[in-house]
mmCIF file with all atom_site columns, C-alpha atoms in Angstrom:
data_model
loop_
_atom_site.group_PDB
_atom_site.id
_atom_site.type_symbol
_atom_site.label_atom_id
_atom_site.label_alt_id
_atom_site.label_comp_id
_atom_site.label_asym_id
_atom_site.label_entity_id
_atom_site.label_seq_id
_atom_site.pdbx_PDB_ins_code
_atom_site.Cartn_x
_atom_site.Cartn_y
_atom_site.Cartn_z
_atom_site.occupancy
_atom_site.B_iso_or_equiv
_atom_site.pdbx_formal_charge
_atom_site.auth_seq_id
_atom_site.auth_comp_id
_atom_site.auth_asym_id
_atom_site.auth_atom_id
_atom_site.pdbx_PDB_model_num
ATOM 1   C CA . UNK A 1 1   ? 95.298  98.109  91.692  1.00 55.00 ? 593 UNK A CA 1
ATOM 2   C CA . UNK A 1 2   ? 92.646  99.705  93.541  1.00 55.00 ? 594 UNK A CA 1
ATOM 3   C CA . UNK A 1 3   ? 91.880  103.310 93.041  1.00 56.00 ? 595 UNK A CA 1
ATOM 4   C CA . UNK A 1 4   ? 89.451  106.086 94.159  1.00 64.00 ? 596 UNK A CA 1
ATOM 5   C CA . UNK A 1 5   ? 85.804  106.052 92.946  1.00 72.00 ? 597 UNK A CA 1
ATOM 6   C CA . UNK A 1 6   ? 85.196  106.621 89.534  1.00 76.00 ? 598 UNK A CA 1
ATOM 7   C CA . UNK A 1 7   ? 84.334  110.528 88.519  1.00 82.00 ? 599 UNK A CA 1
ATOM 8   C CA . UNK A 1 8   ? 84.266  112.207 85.595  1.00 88.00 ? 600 UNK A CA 1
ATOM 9   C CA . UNK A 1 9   ? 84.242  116.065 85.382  1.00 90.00 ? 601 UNK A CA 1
ATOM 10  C CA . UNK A 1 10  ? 85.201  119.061 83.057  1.00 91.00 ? 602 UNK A CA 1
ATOM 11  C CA . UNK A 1 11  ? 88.465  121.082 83.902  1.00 92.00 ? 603 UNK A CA 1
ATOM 12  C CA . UNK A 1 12  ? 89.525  124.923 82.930  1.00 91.00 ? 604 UNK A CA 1
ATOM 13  C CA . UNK A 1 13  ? 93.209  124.601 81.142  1.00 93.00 ? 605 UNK A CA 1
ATOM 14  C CA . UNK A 1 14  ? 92.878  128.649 81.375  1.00 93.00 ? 606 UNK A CA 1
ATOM 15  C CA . UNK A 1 15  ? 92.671  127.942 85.575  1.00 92.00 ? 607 UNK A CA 1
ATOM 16  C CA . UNK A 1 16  ? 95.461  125.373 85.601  1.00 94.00 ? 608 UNK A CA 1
ATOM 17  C CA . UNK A 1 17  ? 97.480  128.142 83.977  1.00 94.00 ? 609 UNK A CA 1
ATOM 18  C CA . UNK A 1 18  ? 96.781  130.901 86.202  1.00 94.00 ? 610 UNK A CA 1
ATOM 19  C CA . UNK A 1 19  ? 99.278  130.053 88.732  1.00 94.00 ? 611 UNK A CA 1
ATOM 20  C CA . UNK A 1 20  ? 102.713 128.616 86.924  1.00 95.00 ? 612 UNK A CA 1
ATOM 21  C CA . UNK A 1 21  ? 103.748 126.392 90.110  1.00 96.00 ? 613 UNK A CA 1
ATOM 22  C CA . UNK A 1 22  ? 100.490 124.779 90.824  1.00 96.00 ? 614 UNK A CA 1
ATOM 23  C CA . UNK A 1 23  ? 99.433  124.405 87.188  1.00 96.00 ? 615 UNK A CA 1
ATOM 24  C CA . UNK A 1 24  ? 102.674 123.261 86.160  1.00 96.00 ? 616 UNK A CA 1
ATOM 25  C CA . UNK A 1 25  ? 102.818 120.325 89.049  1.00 97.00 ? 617 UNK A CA 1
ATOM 26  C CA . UNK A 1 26  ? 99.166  119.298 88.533  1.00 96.00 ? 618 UNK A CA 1
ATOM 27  C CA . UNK A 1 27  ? 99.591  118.916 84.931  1.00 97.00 ? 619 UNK A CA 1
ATOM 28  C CA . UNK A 1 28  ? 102.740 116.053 85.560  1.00 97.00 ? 620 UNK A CA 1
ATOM 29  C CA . UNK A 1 29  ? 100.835 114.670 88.288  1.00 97.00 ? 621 UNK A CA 1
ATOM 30  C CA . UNK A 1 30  ? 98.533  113.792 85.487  1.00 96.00 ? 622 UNK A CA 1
ATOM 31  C CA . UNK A 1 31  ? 100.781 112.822 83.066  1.00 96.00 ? 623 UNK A CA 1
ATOM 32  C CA . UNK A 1 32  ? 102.376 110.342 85.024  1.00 95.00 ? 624 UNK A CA 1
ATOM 33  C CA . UNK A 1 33  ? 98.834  108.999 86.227  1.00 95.00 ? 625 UNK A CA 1
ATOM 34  C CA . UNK A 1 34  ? 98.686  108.954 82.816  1.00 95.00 ? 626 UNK A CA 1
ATOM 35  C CA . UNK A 1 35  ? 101.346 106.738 82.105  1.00 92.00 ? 627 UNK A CA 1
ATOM 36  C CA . UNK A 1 36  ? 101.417 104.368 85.091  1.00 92.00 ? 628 UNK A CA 1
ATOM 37  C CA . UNK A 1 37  ? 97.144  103.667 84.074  1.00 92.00 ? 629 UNK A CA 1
ATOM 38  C CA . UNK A 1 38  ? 98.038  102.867 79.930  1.00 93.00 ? 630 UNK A CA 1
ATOM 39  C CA . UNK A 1 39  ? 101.195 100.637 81.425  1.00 89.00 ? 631 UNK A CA 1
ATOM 40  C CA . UNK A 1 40  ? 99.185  98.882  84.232  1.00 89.00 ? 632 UNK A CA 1
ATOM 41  C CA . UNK A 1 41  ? 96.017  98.362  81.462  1.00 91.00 ? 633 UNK A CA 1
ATOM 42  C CA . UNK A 1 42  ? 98.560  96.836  78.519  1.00 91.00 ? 634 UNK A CA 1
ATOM 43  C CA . UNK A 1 43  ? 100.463 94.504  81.007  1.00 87.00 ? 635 UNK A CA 1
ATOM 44  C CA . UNK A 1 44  ? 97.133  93.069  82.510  1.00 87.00 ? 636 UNK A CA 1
ATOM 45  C CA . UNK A 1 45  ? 96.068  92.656  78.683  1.00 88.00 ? 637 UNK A CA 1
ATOM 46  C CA . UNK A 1 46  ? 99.414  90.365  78.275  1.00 87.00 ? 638 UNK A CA 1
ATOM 47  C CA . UNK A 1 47  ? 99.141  88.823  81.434  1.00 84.00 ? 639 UNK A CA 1
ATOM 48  C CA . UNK A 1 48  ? 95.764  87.559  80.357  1.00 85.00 ? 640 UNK A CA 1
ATOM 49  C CA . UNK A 1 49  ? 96.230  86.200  76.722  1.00 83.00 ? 641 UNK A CA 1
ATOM 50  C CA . UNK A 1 50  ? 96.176  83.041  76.593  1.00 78.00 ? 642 UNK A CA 1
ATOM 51  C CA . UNK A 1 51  ? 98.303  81.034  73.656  1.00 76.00 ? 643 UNK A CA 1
ATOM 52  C CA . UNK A 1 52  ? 100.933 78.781  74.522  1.00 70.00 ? 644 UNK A CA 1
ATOM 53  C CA . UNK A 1 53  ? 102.999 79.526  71.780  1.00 70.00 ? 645 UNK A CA 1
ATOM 54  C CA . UNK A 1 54  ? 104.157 83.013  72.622  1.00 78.00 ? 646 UNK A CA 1
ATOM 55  C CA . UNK A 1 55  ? 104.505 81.769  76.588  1.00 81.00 ? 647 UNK A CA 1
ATOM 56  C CA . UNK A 1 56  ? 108.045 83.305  76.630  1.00 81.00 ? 648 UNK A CA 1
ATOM 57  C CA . UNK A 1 57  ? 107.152 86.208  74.955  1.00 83.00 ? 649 UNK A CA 1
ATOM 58  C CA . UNK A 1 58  ? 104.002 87.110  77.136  1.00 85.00 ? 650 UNK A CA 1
ATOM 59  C CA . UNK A 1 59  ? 105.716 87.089  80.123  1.00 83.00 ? 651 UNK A CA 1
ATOM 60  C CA . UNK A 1 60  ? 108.466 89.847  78.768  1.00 84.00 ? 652 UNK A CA 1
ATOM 61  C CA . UNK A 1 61  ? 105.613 92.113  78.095  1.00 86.00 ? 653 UNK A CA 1
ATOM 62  C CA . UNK A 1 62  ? 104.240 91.863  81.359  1.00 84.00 ? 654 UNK A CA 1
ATOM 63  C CA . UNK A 1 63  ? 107.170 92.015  83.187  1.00 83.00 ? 655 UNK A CA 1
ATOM 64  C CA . UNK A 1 64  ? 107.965 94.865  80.563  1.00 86.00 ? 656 UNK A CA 1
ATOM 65  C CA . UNK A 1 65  ? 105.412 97.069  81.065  1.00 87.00 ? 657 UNK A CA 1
ATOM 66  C CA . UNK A 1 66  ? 105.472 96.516  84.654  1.00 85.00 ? 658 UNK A CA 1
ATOM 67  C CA . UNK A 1 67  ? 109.214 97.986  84.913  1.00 85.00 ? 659 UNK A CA 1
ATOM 68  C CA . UNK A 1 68  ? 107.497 100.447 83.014  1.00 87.00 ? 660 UNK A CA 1
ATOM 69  C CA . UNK A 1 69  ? 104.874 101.300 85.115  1.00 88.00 ? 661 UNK A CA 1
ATOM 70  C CA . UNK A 1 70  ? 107.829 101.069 88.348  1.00 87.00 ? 662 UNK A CA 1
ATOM 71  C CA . UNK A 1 71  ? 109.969 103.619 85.839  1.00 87.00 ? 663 UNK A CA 1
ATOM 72  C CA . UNK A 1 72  ? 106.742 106.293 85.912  1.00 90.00 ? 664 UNK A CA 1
ATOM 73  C CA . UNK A 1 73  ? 106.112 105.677 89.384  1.00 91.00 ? 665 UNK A CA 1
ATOM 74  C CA . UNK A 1 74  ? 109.861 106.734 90.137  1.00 88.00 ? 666 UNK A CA 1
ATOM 75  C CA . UNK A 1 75  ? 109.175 109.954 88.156  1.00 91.00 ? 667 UNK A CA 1
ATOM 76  C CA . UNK A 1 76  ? 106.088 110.396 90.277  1.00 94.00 ? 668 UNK A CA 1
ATOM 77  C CA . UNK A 1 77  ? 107.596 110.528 93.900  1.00 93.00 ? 669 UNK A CA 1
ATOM 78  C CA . UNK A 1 78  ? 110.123 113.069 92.970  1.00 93.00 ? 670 UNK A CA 1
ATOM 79  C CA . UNK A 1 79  ? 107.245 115.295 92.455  1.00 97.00 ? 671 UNK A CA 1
ATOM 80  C CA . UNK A 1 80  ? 105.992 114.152 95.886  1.00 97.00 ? 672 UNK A CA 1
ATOM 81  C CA . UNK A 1 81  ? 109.373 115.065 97.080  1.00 95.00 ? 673 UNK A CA 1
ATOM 82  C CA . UNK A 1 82  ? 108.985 118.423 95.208  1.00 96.00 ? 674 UNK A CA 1
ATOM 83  C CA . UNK A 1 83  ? 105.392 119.206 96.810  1.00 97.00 ? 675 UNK A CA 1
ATOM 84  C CA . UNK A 1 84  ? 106.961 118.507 99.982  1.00 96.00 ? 676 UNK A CA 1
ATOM 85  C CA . UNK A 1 85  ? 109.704 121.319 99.809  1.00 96.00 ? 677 UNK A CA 1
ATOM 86  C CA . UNK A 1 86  ? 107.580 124.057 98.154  1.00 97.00 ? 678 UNK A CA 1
ATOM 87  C CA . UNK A 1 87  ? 105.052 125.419 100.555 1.00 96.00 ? 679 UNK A CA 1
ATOM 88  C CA . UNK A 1 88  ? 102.616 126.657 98.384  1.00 96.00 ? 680 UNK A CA 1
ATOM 89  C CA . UNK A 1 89  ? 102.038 123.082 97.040  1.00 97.00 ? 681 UNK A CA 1
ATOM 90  C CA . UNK A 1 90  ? 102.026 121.934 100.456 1.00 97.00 ? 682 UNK A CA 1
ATOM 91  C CA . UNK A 1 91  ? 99.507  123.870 101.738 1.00 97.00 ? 683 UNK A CA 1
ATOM 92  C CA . UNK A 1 92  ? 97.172  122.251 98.763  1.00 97.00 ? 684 UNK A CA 1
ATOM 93  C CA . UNK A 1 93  ? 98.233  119.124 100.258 1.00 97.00 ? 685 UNK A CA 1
ATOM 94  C CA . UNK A 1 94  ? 96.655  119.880 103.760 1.00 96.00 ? 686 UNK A CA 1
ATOM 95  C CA . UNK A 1 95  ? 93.329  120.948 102.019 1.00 95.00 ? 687 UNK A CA 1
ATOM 96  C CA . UNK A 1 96  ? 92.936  117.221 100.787 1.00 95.00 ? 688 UNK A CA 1
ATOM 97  C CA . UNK A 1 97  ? 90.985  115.162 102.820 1.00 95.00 ? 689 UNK A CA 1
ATOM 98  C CA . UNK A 1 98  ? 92.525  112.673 105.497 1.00 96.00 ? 690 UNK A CA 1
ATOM 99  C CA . UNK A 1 99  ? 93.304  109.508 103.313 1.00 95.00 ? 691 UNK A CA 1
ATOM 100 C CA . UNK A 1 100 ? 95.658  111.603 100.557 1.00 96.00 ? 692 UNK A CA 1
ATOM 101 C CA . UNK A 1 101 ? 97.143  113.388 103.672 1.00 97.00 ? 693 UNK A CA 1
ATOM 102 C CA . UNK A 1 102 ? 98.161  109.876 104.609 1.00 97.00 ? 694 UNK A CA 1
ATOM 103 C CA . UNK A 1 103 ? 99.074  108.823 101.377 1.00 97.00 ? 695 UNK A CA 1
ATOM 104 C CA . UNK A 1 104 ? 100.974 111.723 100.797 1.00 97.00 ? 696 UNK A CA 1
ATOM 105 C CA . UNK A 1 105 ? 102.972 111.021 104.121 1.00 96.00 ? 697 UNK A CA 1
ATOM 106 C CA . UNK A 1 106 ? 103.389 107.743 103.319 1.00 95.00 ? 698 UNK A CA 1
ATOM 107 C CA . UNK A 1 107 ? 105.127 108.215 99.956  1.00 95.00 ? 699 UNK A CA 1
ATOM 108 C CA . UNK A 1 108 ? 107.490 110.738 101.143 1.00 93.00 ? 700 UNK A CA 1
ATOM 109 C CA . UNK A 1 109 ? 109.417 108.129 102.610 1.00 90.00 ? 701 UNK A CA 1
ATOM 110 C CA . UNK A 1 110 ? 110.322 106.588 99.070  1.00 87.00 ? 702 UNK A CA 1
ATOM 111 C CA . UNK A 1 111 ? 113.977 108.458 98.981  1.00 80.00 ? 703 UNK A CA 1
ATOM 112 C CA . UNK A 1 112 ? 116.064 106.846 95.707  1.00 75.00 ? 704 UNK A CA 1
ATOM 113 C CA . UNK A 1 113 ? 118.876 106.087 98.973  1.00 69.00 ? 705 UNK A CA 1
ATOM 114 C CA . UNK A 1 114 ? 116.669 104.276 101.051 1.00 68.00 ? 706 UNK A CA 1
ATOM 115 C CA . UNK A 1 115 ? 115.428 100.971 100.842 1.00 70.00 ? 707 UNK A CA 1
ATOM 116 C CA . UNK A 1 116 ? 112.327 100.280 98.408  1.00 78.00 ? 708 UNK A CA 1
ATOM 117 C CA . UNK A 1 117 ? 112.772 103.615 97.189  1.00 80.00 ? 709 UNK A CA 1
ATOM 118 C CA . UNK A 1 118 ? 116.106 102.616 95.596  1.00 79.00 ? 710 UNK A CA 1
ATOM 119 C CA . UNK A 1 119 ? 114.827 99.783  93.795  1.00 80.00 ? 711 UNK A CA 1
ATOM 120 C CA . UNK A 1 120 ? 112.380 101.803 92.269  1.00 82.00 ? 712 UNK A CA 1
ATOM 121 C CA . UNK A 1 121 ? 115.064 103.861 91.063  1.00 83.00 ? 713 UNK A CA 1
ATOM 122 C CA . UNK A 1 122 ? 117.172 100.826 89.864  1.00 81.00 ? 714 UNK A CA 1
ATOM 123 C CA . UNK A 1 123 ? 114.176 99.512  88.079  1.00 82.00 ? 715 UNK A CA 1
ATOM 124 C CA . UNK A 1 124 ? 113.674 102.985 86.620  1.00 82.00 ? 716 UNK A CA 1
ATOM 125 C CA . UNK A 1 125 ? 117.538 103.349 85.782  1.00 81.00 ? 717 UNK A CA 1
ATOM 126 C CA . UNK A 1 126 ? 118.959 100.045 84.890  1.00 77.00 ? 718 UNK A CA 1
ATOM 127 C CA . UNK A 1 127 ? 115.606 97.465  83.146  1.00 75.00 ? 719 UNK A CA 1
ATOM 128 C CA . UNK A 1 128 ? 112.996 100.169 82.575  1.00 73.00 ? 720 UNK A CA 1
ATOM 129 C CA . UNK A 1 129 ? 115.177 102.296 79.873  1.00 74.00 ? 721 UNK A CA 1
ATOM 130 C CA . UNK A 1 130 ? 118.444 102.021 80.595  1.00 74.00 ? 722 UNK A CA 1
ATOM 131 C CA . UNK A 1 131 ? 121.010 98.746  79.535  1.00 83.00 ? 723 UNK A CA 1
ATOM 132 C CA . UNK A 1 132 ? 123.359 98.560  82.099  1.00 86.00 ? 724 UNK A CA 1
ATOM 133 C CA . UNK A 1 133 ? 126.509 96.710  80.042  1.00 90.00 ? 725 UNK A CA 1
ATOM 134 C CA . UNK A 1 134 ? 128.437 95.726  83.447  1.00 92.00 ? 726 UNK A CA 1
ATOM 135 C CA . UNK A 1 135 ? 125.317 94.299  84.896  1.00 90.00 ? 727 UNK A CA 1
ATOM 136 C CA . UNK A 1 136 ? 124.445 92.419  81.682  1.00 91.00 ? 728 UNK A CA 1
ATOM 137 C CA . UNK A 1 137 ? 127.503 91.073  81.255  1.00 95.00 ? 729 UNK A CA 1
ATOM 138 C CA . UNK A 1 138 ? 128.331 90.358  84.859  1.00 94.00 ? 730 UNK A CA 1
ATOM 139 C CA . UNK A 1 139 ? 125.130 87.951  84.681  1.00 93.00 ? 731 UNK A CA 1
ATOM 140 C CA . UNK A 1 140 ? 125.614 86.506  80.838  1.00 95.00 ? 732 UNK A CA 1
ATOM 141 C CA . UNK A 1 141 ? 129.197 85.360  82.433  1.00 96.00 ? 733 UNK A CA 1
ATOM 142 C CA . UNK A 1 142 ? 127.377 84.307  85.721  1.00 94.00 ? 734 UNK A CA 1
ATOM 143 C CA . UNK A 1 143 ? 124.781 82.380  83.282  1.00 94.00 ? 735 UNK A CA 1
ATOM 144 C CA . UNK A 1 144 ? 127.625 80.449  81.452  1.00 96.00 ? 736 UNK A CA 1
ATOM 145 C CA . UNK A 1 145 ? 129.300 79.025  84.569  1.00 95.00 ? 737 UNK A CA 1
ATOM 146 C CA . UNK A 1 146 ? 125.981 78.079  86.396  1.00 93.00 ? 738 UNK A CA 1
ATOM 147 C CA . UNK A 1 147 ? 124.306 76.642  83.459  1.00 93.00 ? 739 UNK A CA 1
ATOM 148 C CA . UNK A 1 148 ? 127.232 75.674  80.475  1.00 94.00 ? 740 UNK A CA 1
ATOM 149 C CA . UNK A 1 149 ? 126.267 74.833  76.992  1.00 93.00 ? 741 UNK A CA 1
ATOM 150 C CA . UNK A 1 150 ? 122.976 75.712  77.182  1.00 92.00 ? 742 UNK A CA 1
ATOM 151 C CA . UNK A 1 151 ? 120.903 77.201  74.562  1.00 94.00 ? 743 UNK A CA 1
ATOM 152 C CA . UNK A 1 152 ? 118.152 79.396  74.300  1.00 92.00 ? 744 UNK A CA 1
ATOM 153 C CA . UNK A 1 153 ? 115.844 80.283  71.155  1.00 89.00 ? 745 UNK A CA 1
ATOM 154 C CA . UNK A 1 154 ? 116.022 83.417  68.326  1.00 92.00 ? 746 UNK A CA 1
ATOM 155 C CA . UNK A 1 155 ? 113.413 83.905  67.003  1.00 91.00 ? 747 UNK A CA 1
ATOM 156 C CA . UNK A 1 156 ? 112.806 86.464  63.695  1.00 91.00 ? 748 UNK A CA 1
ATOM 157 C CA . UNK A 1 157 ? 110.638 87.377  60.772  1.00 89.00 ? 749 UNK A CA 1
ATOM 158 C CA . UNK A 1 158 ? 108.526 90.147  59.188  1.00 90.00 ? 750 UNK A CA 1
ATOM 159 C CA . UNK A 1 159 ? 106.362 90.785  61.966  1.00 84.00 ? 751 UNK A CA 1
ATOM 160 C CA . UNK A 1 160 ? 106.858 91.853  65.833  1.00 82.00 ? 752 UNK A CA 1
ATOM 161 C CA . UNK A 1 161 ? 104.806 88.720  66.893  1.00 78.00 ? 753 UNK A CA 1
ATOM 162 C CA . UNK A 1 162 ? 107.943 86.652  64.726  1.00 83.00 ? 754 UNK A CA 1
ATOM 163 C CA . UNK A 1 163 ? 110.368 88.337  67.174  1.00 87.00 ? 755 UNK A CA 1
ATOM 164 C CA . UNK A 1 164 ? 111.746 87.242  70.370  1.00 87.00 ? 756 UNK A CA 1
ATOM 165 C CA . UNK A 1 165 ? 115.338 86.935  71.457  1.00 90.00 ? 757 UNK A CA 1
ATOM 166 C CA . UNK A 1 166 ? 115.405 84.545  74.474  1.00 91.00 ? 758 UNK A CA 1
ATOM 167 C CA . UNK A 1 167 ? 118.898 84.961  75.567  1.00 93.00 ? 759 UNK A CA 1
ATOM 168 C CA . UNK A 1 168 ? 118.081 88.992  76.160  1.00 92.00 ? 760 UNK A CA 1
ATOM 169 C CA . UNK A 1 169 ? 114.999 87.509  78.233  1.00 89.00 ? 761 UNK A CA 1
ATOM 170 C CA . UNK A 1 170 ? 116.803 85.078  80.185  1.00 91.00 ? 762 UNK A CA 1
ATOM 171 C CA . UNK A 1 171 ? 119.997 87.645  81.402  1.00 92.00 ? 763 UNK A CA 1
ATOM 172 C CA . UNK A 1 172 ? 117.258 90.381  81.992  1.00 87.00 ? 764 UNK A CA 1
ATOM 173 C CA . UNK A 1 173 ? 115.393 88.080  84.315  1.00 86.00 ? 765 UNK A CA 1
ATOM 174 C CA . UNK A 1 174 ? 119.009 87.703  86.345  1.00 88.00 ? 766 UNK A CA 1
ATOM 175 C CA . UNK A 1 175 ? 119.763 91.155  85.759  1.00 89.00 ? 767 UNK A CA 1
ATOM 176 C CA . UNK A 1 176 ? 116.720 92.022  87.714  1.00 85.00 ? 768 UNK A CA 1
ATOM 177 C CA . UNK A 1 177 ? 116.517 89.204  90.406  1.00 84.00 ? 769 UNK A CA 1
ATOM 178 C CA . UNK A 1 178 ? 120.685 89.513  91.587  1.00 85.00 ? 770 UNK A CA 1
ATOM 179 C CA . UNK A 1 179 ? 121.275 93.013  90.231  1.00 84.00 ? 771 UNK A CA 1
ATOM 180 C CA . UNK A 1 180 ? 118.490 95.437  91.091  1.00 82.00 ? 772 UNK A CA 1
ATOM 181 C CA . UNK A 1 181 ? 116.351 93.261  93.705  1.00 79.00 ? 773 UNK A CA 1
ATOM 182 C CA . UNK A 1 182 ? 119.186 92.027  95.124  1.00 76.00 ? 774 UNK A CA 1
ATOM 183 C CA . UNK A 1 183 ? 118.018 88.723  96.537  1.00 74.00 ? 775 UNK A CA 1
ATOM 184 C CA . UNK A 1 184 ? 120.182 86.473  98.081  1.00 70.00 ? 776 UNK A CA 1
ATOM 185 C CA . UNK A 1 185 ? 121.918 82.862  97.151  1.00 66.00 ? 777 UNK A CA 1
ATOM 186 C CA . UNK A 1 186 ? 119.254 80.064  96.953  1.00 68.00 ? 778 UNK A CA 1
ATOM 187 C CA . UNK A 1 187 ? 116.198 82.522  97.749  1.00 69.00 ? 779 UNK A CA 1
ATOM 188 C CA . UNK A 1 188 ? 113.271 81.299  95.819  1.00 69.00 ? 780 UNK A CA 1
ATOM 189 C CA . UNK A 1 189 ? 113.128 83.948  93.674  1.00 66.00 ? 781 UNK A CA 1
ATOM 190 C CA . UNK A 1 190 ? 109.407 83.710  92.470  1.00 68.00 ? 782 UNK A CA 1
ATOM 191 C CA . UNK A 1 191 ? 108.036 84.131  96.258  1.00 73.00 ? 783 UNK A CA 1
ATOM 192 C CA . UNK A 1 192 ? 110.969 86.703  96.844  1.00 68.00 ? 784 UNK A CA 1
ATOM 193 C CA . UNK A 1 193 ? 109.783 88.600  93.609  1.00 69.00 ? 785 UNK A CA 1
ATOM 194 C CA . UNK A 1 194 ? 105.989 88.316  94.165  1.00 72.00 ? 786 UNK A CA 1
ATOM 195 C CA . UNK A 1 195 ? 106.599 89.620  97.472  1.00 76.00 ? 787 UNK A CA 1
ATOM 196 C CA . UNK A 1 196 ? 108.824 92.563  96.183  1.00 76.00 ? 788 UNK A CA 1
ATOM 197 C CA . UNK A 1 197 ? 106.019 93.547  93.115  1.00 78.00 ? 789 UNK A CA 1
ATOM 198 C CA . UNK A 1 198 ? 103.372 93.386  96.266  1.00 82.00 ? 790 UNK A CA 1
ATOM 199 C CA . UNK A 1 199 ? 105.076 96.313  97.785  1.00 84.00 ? 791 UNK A CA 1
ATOM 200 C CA . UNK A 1 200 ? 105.361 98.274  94.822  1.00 85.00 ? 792 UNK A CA 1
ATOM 201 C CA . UNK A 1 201 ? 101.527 97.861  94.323  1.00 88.00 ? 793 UNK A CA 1
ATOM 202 C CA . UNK A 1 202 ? 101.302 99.342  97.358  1.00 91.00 ? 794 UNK A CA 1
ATOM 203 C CA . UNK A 1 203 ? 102.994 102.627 96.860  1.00 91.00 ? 795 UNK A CA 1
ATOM 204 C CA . UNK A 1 204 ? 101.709 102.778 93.264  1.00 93.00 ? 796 UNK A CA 1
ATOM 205 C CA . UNK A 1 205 ? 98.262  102.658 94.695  1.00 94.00 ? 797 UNK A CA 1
ATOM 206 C CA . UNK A 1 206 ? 99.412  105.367 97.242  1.00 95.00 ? 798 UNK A CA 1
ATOM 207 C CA . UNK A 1 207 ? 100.664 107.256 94.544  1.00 96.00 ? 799 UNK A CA 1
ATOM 208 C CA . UNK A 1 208 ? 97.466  107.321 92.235  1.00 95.00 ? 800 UNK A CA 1
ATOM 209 C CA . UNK A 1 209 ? 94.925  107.588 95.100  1.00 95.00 ? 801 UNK A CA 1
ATOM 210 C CA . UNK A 1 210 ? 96.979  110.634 96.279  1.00 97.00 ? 802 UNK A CA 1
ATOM 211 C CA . UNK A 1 211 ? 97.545  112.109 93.109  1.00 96.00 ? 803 UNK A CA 1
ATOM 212 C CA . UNK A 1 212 ? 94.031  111.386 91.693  1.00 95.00 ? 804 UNK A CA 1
ATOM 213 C CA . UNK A 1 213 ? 92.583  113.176 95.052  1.00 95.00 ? 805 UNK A CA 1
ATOM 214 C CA . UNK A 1 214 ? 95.066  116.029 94.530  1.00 96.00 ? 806 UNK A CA 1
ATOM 215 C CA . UNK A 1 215 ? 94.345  116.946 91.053  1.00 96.00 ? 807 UNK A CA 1
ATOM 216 C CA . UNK A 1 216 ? 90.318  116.519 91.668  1.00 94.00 ? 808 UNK A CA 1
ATOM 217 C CA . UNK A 1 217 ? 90.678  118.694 94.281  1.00 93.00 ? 809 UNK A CA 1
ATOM 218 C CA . UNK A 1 218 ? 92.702  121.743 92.822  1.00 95.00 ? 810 UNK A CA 1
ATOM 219 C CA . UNK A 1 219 ? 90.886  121.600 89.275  1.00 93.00 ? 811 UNK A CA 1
ATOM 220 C CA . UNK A 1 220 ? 87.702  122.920 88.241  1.00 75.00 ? 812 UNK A CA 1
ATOM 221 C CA . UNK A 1 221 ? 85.764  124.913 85.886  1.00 62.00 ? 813 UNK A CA 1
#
């Protein structure tokens, strides 16, 4: 994920409060950011251990904390929906330089009812923190007539690194593939999905470029 140059300055909570609207927004913008950097950091730390025997299990943290970081990100463009229909926060927006203007434009397009924008809101709403019991149970049936009297491993004991509970693993993988990214019969669902989590990285870099440059801009001492 590439972001803006790294700064580092001190900010006046007392000036963030002086105006309610503006202090209020640039405080989520930051928790979000927040969020979406501590997700993006842990599932690049999973992505990169390297021990075959918890294979299964470090590939449900990284796709875990990337639904995460997908779950923030949802949170995050309704506020750029917000800044668009208040005029006071929009005027901030024009006082950024070119690239967040762009960025900005470019993220407004992310409606939940309109193409990637919705399945950032199905990842948000049905694998991020939500257990959606038709889905699961539409694909645990699915799973049974495709692939009959199969098995899969459960696994527990006295610490998390004892647990795992591959069954869970293997319907949340369908639930996301035919459920939420809707991809078609026979589609090779690896390329399909890579190509998917490439656009996301997209508008999650839009969105923390953006909001980074917004928040720099409208804080200070």
């Amino acid at each position: 994920m590439g972001f803006i140059k790294s700064r580092t300055k001190l900010v006046s909570m007392d000036k963030i409060a002086r105006d309610a609207e503006v202090g209020s927004m640039l405080i989520r913008l930051m928790m979000v950011m927040n969020d979406c950097a501590i997700a993006e950091e842990t599932a690049t730390m999973w992505r990169e251990r390297d021990d075959e025997r918890i294979r299964i299990k470090q590939q449900e943290a990284f796709k875990y904390f990337v639904e995460l970081q997908i779950g923030h990100l949802h949170e995050g463009l309704a506020l750029i929906r917000e800044i668009a229909k208040k005029s006071k926060l929009r005027e901030l927006v024009d006082e950024c330089p070119a690239s967040a203007r762009q960025q900005f434009e470019r993220l407004r397009q992310y409606e939940p009812s309109v193409a990637l924008g919705h399945v950032v809101m199905k990842i948000r709403n049905k694998l991020a923190f939500h257990y959606d019991p038709t889905m699961i149970l539409t694909e645990l049936l699915a799973h049974v007539r495709e692939r009959p009297r199969t098995a899969a491993l459960v696994s527990i004991g006295s610490t998390s690194a004892e647990v795992l509970f591959e069954p869970g693993a293997v319907i949340n993988e369908r639930v996301a593939t035919q459920q939420v990214f809707g991809l078609p019969p026979g589609a090779d669902i690896d390329a399909e999905s890579n190509n998917l989590m490439l656009e996301l990285e997209k508008v999650m870099e839009d969105f923390m470029n953006f909001a980074g440059t917004f928040v720099w801009q409208h804080t200070s001492l």
